[in-house]
Every structure is written in structure tokens, then in C-alpha cells.
Coordinates of C-alpha atoms and ligand atoms in Angstrom, one line a residue:
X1 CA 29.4 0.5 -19.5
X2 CA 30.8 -0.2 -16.1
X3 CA 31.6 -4.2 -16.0
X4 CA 31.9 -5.4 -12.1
X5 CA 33.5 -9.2 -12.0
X6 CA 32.8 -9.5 -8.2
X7 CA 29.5 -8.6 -8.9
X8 CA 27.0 -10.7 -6.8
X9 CA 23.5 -11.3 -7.0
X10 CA 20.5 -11.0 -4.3
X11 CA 17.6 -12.7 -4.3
X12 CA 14.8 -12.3 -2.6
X13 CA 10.8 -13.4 -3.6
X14 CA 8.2 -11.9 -3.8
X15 CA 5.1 -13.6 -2.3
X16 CA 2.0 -11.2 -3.4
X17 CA -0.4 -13.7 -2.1
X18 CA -3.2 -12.4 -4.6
X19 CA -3.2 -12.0 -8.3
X20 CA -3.4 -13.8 -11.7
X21 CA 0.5 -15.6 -11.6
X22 CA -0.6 -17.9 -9.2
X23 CA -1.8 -21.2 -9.8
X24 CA -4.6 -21.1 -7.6
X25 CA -6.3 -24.7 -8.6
X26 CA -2.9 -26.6 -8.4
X27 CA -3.6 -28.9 -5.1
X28 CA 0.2 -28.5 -4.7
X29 CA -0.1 -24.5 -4.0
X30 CA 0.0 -24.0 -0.2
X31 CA -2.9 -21.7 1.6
X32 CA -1.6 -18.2 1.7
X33 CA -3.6 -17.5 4.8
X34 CA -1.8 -20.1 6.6
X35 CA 1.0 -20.2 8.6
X36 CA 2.6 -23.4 7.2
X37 CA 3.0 -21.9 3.5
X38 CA 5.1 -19.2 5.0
X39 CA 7.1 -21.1 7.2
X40 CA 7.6 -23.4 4.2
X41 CA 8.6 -21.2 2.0
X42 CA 11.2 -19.0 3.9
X43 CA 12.7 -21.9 5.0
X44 CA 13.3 -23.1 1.4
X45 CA 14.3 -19.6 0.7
X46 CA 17.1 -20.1 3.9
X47 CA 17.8 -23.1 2.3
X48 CA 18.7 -21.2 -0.8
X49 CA 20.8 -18.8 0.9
X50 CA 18.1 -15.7 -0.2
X51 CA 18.3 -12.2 1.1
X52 CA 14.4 -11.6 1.7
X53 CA 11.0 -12.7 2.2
X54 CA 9.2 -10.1 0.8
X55 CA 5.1 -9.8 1.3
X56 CA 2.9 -7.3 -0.6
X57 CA 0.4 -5.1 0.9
X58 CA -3.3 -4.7 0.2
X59 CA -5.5 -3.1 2.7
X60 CA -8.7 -3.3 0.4
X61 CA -10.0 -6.2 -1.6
X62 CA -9.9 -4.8 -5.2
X63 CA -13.5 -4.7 -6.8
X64 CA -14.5 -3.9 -10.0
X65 CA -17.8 -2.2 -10.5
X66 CA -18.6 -3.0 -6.1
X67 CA -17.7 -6.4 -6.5
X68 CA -15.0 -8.8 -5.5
X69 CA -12.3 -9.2 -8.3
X70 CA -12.2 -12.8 -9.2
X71 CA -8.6 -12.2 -9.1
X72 CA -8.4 -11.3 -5.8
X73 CA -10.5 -13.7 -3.9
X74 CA -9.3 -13.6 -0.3
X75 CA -7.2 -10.5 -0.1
X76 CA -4.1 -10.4 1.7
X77 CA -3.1 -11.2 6.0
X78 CA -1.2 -8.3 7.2
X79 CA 2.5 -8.3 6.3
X80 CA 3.8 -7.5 9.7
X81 CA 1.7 -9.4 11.8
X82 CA 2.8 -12.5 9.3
X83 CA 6.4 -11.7 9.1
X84 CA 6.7 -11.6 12.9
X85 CA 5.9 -15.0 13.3
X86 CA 8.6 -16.0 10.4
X87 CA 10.9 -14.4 12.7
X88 CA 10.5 -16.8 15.0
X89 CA 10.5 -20.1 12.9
X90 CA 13.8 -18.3 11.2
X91 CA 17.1 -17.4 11.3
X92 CA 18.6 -15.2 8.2
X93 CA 15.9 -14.8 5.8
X94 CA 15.6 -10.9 5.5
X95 CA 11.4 -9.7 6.2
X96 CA 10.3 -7.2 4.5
X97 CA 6.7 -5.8 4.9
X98 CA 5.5 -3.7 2.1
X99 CA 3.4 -0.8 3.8
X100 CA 1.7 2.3 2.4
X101 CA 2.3 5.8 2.9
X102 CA -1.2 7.0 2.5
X103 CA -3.0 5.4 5.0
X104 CA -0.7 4.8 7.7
X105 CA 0.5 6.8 10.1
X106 CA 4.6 7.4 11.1
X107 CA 4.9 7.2 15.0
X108 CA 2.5 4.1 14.5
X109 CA 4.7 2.4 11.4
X110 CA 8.2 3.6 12.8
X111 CA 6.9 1.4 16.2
X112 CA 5.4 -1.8 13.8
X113 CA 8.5 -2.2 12.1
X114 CA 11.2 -1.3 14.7
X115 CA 9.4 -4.2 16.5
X116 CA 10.0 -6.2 13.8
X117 CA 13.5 -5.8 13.7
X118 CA 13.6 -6.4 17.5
X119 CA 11.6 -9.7 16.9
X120 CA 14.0 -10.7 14.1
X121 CA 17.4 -9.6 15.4
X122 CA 17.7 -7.0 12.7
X123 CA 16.2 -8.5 9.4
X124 CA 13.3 -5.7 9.0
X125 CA 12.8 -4.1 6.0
X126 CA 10.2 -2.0 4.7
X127 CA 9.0 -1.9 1.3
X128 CA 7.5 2.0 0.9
X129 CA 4.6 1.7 -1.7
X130 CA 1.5 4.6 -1.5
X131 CA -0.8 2.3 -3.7
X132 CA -2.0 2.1 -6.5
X133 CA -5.9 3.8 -6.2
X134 CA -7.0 6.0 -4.2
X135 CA -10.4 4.3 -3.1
X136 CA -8.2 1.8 -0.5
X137 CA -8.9 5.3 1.6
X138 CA -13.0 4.1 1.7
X139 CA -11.7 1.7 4.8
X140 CA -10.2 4.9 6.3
X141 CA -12.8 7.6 5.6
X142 CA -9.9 8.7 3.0
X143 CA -11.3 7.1 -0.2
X144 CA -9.9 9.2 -2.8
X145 CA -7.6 11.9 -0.4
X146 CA -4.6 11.8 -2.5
X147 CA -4.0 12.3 -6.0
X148 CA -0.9 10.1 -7.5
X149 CA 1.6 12.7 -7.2
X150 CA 0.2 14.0 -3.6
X151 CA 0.5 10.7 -2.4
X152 CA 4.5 10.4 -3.1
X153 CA 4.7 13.9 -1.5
X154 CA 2.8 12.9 1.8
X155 CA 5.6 9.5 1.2
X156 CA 8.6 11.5 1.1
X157 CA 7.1 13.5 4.4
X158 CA 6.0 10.4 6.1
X159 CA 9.3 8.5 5.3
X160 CA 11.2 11.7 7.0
X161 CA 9.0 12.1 10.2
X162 CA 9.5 8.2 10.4
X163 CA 13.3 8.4 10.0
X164 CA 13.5 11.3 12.2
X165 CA 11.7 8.5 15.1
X166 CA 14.4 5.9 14.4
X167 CA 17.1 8.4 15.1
X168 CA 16.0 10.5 17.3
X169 CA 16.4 8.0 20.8
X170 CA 13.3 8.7 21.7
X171 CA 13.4 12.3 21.7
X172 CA 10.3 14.3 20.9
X173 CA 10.0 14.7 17.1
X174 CA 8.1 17.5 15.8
X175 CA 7.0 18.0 12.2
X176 CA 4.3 20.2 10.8
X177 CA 4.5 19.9 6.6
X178 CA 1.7 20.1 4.7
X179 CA 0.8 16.4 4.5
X180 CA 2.3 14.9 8.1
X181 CA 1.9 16.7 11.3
X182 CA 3.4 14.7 14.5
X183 CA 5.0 15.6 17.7
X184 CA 6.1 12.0 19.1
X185 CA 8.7 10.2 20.2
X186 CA 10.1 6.8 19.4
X187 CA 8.1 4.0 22.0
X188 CA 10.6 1.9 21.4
X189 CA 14.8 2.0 21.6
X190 CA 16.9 1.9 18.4
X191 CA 16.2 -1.7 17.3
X192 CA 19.2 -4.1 15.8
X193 CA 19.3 -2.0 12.5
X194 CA 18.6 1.1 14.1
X195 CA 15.7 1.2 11.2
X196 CA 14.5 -1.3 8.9
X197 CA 15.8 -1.6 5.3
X198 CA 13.9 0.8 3.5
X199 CA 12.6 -0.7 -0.2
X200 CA 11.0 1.2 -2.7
X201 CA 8.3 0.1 -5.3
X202 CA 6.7 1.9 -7.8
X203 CA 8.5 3.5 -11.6
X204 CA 7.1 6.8 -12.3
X205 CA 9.2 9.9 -11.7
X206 CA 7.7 10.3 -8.0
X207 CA 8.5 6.8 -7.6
X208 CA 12.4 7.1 -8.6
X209 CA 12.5 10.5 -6.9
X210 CA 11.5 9.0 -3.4
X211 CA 14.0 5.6 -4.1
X212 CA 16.8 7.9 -4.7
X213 CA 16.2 10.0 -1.8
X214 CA 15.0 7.3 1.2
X215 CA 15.7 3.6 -0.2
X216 CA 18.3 1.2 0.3
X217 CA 16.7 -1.3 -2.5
X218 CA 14.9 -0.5 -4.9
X219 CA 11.9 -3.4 -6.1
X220 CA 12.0 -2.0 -9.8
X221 CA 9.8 -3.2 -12.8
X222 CA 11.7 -2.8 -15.1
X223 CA 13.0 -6.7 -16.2
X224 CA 13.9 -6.8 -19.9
X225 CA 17.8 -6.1 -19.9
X226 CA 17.8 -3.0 -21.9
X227 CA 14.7 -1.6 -19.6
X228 CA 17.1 -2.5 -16.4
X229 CA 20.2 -0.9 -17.8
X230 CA 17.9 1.8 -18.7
X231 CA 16.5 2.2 -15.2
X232 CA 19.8 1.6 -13.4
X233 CA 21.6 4.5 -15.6
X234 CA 18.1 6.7 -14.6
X235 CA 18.6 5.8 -10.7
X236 CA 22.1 6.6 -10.6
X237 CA 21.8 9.8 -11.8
X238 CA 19.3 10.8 -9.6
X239 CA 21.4 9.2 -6.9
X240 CA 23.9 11.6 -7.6
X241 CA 21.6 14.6 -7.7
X242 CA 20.7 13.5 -4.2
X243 CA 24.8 13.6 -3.4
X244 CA 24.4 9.6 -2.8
X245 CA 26.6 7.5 -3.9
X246 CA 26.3 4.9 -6.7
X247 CA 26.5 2.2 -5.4
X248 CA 24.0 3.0 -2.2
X249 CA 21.1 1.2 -3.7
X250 CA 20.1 -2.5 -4.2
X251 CA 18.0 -2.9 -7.4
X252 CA 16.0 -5.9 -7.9
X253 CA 13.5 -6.5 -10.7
X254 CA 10.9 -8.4 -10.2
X255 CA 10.9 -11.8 -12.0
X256 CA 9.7 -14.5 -12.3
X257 CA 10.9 -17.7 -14.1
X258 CA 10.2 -21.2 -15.4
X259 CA 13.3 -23.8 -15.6
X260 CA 13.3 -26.9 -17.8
X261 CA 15.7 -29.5 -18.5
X262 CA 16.4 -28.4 -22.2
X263 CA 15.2 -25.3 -23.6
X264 CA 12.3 -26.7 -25.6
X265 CA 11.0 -28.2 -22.7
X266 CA 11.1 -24.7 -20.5
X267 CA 9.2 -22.8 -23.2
X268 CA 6.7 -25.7 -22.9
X269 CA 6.4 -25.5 -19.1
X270 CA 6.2 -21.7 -20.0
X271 CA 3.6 -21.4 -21.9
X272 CA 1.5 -24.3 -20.1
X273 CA 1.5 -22.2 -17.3
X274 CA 0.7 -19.1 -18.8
X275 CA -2.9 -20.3 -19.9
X276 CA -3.4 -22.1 -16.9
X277 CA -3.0 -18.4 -15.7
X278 CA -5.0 -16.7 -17.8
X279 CA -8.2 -19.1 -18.0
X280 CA -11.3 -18.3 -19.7
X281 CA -12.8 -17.2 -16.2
X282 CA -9.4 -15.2 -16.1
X283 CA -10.3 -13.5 -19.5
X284 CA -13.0 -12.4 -18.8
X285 CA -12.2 -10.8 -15.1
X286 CA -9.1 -9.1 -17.2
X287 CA -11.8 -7.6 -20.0
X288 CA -14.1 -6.2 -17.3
X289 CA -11.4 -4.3 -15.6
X290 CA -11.3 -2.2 -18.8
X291 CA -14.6 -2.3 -19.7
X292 CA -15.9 -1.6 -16.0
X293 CA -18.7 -3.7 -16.4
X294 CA -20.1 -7.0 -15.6
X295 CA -19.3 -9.1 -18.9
X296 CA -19.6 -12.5 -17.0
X297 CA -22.9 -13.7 -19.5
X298 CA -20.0 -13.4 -22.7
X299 CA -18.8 -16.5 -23.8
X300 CA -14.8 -16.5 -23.5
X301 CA -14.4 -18.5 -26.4
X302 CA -17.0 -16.2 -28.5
X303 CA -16.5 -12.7 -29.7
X304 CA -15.6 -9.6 -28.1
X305 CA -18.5 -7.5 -26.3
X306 CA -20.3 -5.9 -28.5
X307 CA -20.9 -3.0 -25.6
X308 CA -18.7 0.1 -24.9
X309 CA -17.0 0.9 -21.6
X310 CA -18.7 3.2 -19.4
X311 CA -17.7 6.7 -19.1
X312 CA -18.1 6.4 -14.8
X313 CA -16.0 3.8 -14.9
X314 CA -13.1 5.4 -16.7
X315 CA -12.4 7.4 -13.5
X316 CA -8.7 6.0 -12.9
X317 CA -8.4 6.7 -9.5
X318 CA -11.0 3.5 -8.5
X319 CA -9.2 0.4 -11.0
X320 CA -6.7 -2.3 -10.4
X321 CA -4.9 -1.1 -13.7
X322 CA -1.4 0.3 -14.0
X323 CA -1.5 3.9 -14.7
X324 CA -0.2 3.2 -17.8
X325 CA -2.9 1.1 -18.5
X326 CA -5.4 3.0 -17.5
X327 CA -4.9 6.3 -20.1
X328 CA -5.4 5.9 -23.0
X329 CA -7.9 2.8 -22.2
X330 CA -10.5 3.5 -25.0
X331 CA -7.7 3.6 -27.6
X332 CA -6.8 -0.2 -26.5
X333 CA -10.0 -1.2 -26.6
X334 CA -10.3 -0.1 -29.8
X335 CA -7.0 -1.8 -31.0
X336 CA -8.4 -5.0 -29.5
X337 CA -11.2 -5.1 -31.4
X338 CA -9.2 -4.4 -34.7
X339 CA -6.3 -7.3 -33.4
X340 CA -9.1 -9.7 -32.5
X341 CA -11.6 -9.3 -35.9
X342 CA -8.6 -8.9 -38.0
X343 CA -7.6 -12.4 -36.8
X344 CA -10.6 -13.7 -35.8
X345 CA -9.9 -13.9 -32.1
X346 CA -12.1 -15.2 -29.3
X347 CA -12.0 -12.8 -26.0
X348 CA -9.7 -16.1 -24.5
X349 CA -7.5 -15.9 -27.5
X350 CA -7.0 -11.9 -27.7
X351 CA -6.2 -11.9 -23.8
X352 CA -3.6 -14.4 -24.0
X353 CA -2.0 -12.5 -26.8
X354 CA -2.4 -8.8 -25.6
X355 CA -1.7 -9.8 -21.7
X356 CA 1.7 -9.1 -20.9
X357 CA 2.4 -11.8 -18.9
X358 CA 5.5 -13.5 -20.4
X359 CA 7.6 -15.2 -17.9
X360 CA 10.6 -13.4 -17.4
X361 CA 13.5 -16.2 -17.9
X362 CA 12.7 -19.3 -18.8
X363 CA 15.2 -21.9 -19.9
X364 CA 17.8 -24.3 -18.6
X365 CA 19.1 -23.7 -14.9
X366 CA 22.5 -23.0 -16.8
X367 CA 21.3 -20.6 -19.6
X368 CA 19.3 -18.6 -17.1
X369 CA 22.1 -18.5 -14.5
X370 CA 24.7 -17.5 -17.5
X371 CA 21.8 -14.4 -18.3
X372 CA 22.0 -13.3 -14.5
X373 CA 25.3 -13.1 -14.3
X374 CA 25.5 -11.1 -17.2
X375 CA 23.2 -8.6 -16.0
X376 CA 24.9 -8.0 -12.7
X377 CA 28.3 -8.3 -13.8
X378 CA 27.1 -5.6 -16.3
X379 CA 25.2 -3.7 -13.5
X380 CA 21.9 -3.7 -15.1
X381 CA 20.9 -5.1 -11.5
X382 CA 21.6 -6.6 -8.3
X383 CA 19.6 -9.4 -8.2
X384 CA 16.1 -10.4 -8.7
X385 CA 12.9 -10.7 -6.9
X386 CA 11.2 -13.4 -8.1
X387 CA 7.2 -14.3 -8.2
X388 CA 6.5 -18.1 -8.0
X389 CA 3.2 -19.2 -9.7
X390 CA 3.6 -22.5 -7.4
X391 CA 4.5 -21.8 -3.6
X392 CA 6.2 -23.8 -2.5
X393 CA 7.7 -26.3 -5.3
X394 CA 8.3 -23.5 -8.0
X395 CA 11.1 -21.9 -5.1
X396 CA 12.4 -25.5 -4.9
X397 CA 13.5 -26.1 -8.6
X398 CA 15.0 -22.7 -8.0
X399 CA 17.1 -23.5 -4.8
X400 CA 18.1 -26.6 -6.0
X401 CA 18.8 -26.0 -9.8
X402 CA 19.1 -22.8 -10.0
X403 CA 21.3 -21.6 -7.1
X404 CA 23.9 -24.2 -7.6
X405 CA 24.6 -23.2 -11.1
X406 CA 25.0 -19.4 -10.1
X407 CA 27.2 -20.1 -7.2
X408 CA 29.3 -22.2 -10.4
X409 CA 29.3 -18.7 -11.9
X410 CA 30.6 -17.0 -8.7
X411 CA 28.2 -14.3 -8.3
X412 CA 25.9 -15.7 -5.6
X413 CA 27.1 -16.5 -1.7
X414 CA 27.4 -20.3 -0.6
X415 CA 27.1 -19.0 2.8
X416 CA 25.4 -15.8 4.6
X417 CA 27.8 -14.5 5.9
X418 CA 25.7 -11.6 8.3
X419 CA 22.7 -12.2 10.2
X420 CA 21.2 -8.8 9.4
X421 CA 18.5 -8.0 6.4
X422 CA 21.3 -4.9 5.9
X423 CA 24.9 -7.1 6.0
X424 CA 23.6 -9.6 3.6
X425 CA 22.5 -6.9 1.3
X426 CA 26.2 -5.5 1.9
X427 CA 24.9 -2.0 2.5
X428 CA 26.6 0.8 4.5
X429 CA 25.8 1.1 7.8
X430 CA 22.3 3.0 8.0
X431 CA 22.7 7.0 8.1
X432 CA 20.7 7.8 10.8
X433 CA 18.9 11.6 10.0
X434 CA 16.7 13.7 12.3
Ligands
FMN501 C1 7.0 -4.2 -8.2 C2 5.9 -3.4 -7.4 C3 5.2 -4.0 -6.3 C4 4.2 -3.3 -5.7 N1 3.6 -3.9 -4.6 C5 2.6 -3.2 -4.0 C6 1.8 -3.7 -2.9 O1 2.1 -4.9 -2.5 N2 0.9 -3.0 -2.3 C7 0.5 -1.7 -2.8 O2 -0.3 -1.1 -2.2 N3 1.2 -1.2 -3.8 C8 2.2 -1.9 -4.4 N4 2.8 -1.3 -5.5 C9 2.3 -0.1 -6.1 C10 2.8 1.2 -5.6 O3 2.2 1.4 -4.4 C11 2.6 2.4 -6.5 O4 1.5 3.1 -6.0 C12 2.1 2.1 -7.9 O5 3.1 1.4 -8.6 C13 1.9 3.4 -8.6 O6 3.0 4.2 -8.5 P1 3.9 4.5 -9.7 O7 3.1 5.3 -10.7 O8 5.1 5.3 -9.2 O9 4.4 3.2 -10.3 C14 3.9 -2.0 -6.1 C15 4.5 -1.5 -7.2 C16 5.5 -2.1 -7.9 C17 6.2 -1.5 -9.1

């Protein structure tokens, strides 16, 4: 294993803005459609000396079975339009819009986000996702155009028509592949970064293939140490195949994490706000996603439905589900119903215990920070990208407890010492391709 000592960490946090981690009835949880929340919290995240704001992307409000996912309630502002006014109410926080490949078009993207590094004075980055269903099309007359791996082959098109834009000066650009046809030019000169920072999220084998090829970061599930080891030892490798160097790509797990003052008290906090986050009304939402029917007459706290799924809904390409969630969904179901009658489960009780949603690190400021640095020093990662459930007093215990402790350890800045998204990430300049 390769052991870096001047390994340092970079942080950035993921605001998602739907979704179960949030604590959506704690008074204290800013509006995510209002501009105060994100001015709040990327200044605390200046404060904290982090590399990027980092907003999801959803251009559909999921349903389940044509209605509105309880999980989803208001859907999510567009990222650009929201980062553009942090720009101006900021002054090193890195921006980073995640943005699909599938609906979007390159000339169109290539001009959103090179005016967002203009606006920000080179912070842009863009997180390339192609989404995770196909019926997000529906809003474009495209519901269901792209099978999963079509969709990272139109991405690793797109993301070369695009990059062809940023470095062609405004020459014409012509591409004709099977997926992206332009001929454009660039409507706007090279911007501070000459092109954003390019992120990358999503794990399967299209996913790492397109990171190793395109992205300077790399927003990776894969948390657990051995799985980030794992993944970084994976990424490398195709790095290499790709005749990049090791070292050209950020990767940040996403994380998220609950401090207390002694360890007994952080596994309390934990687990308090777990089944704050997975409520009855929550249980029940999270069942009908893989039963695909309306299950809101079951008691949470009784048994299991006693119906099965329907067969239409089992088409994967409509649900909110991870593809690796969604095969094999019958066979769960099935386990469930064995885990929950064996120990006489309520559906409350069986979602708490087969929902994976274990807080990443929780634990004392010091124990955590003492786990981090192991993991970068060991090059498992990077840094982290973290998910609050509370926006913005979760980021606070982190900037003020957290922080210090690593910047003890030496492997987090006490100063930015860039202004760019791409110097504070301490990436080579960007290779400009046609
Ligand atoms: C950490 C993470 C964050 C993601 N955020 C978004 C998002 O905000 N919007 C979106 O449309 N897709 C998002 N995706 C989904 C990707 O678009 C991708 O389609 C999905 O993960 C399926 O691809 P995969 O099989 O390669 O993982 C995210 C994926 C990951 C792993």
C-alpha cells in the first residue's frame, strides 16, 4: 500500500436538497428553495475552509405509481441558476452543478457552465451524472431514449463535443457520432478555468470508465474503508489504461457524519436521527417503491402487506431504486418477509433494520478526524463529501469541531491558498482537447 504523509484532505458537501437524510420537520432546517439557506451554508462552508458547494440535479419530481414521492416533495431549483447567485455572495467556495448527459445538450451546457466560471472567477465545476431512470426524458419527449449503458455512451460523446467547445476559442466544432451531432462554436471566450472542473458520479463500470477518461474528481460511493481502497485501486488502474496519471483524480466519498462529545453519546445522536429519518410515513414511502403500489392504508407499526408487487411495476427503467436495488427486487421482498415474521417485525421495524442508512462516521471530533487521516494518508481517498441531515447547524459542529481537530492532524489547509475550484483541489492545469 502506498502511505502519503503530506496527504491532505478536501471537503466539499453535498446539498441534494431532496431525499430521506434530511430532517425535514426540524424548525431549525433552512428552506432549500431559498436563497438564504445557500448563502448560509457556503458561507459556513468558507468559514471552514471547504473546496466545494456541490448541488444535485433532478429535472423530474420522482413518482411512484404517477404520484409525487413523499420523499421528494418539492423537487430541486436548478443548480446553475442557484450557484450563480452564490457566486456573488462568495469568494472561494468551489460551485459545482451536477448536470445530466441525457437530456442536455453540449453547445448549450459548455455556455451554462463557462458562464459560471466567468461569474465566479474560476470556481465552476461540473458534476457529470446521466441519471438514474430513464422516464426524467417524459419532460423532454425522451422518456425512456437511453438504456443505462447508452446513456454513458451518449456521456462520454457529450462530454467530448463539450470539451472540444472549451478548447476550441470559439472555432467551429463539428461532431457527428452516433449519439451527439453539433457543428457550433463556443458563445463565449475561454472562462478563468478555461473549463469547469469536471466531477463524475455514478459506480458501475460505465460510470468508472467515463471518471477515468473525462473527470478531475470523482464523487464515489463507495465509503466503508475497504470499499474506498477497493475503488481507488479500481480507478487507478483504469487511470492508467487511459495513460493518466495516478494521481490526476480527486476521489471523494460521500459521507455523512454525526459528532458527539464522547462516543456513547454520538451513537446516541446517530441513531436518534436515523428514525427521525426513516419515520413510519417514511416506511411506508420506502416499501411502495418496491412494491410499486399504493400501500398508504397499511399500518406501519402492523405487519407486512399481505399483497405482491406488480409485475408493470417491476420495469426498472421508471423507479427511484439503485440498480442494484432494483434486480433481484422480488428475491428481497421475499427475504423481508422471512426477516420480519421470523422476528416478528412491524413494516417500521423491518425498514429501519434492512435500510441502509448508517451514518458514515460518527464519534468524537477527534476519533473521526484520526479515521480521515488514516484514509488519506493511506490513499483510500481524498477527502469527503459530506450530506448534512440539518442545513445549516449540522455544517457548523463540523467547521468548528471537526476542522480544527484535522488541521491538528496536518492533513487539512488553515488557509486556501488559490482562489480557483481547480488550485484548491491542487490539480494540474486543465488539458485542454479538441
Ligand atoms: C454519489 C452520487 C450522486 C448522484 N447525484 C445525482 C444527481 O444529483 N442527479 C442525477 O440525476 N443523478 C445523480 N446520480 C446518479 C447518476 O446519474 C447515475 O445515473 C446513477 O448512479 C446510475 O449510474 P451507475 O449505474 O453508473 O451508478 C448520482 C450518483 C451518485 C453515485
Amino acid at each position: 500500500m502506498i502511505v502519503s504523509e503530506h496527504a491532505q484532505l478536501h471537503l466539499g458537501v453535498f446539498y441534494v436538497g431532496v431525499g430521506a437524510q434530511y430532517l425535514w420537520d426540524d424548525p431549525s432546517n433552512g428552506a432549500h428553495t431559498e436563497i438564504e439557506t445557500y448563502v448560509s451554508v457556503a458561507r459556513t462552508l468558507e468559514r471552514g475552509l471547504f473546496d466545494a458547494f456541490f448541488l444535485g440535479d433532478g429535472q423530474r419530481v420522482r413518482e411512484n405509481r404517477g404520484r409525487i414521492l413523499a420523499l421528494d416533495v418539492a423537487g430541486r431549483p436548478d443548480a446553475i441558476t442557484q450557484l450563480s447567485a452564490l457566486a456573488a455572495a462568495t469568494t472561494h467556495i468551489g460551485l459545482v452543478a451536477t448536470q445530466n448527459t441525457t437530456y442536455n445538450f453540449p453547445a448549450d451546457l459548455a455556455r451554462r457552465l463557462s458562464t459560471l466560471d466567468f461569474l465566479s472567477g474560476g470556481r465552476a465545476g461540473w458534476n457529470i451524472v446521466t441519471t438514474d431512470n430513464a422516464w426524467t426524458g417524459a419532460n423532454f419527449r425522451r422518456g425512456g431514449w437511453l438504456d443505462h449503458e447508452r446513456r454513458y455512451d451518449r456521456a462520454d460523446q457529450f462530454v467530448e463535443a463539450a470539451s472540444a467547445l472549451w478548447a476550441g476559442d470559439r472555432a467551429v466544432i463539428e461532431r457527428r457520432t452516433d449519439l451527439v451531432g453539433l457543428r457550433a462554436a463556443a458563445t463565449v471566450p475561454r472562462s478563468p478555468q478555461g473549463r469547469p472542473v469536471l466531477f463524475q458520479a455514478g459506480d458501475s463500470p460505465g460510470g468508472r470508465e467515463l471518471a477515468a477518461k473525462h473527470a478531475d474528481v470523482v464523487f464515489s460511493a463507495n465509503t466503508a474503508y475497504d470499499k474506498a481502497l477497493a475503488y481507488a485501486t479500481d480507478l487507478r488502474a483504469r487511470l492508467a489504461r487511459h495513460g493518466r496519471p495516478a494521481d490526476a483524480v480527486r476521489i471523494l466519498p460521500g459521507a455523512t457524519v454525526v459528532l458527539g462529545d464522547t462516543p456513547a453519546d454520538a451513537a446516541e445522536r446517530s441513531e436518534d436521527i436515523r428514525r427521525r429519518q426513516l419515520n413510519p410515513q417514511r416506511a411506508i414511502s420506502f416499501l411502495e417503491q418496491y412494491w410499486g403500489r399504493d400501500l398508504s392504508g397499511y399500518d406501519p407499526h402492523g405487519p407486512l402487506p399481505d399483497v405482491e408487487p406488480t409485475e408493470e411495476e417491476l420495469d426498472p427503467s421508471r423507479g427511484t431504486l439503485s440498480v442494484e436495488h432494483r434486480t433481484g427486487k422480488l428475491d428481497r421482498i421475499r427475504q423481508w418477509r422471512e426477516l420480519a415474521e421470523s422476528k416478528n417485525l412491524s413494516i417500521h421495524q423491518l425498514v429501519l433494520e434492512v435500510q441502509p442508512r448508517e451514518h458514515s462516521f460518527v464519534g468524537t471530533p477527534g476519533r473521526i478526524a484520526d479515521e480521515w487521516a488514516r484514509y488519506v494518508r493511506d490513499r483510500a481517498v481524498d477527502g469527503f463529501n459530506i450530506s448534512p441531515h440539518l442545513v445549516p447547524a449540522a455544517l457548523d459542529d463540523i467547521v468548528d469541531k471537526l476542522v480544527p481537530e484535522l488541521q491538528d492532524r496536518g492533513v487539512y489547509r488553515t488557509a486556501y491558498e488559490g482562489t480557483t475550484l481547480r488550485e484548491h483541489l491542487k490539480l494540474p492545469k486543465a488539458g485542454l482537447r479538441r
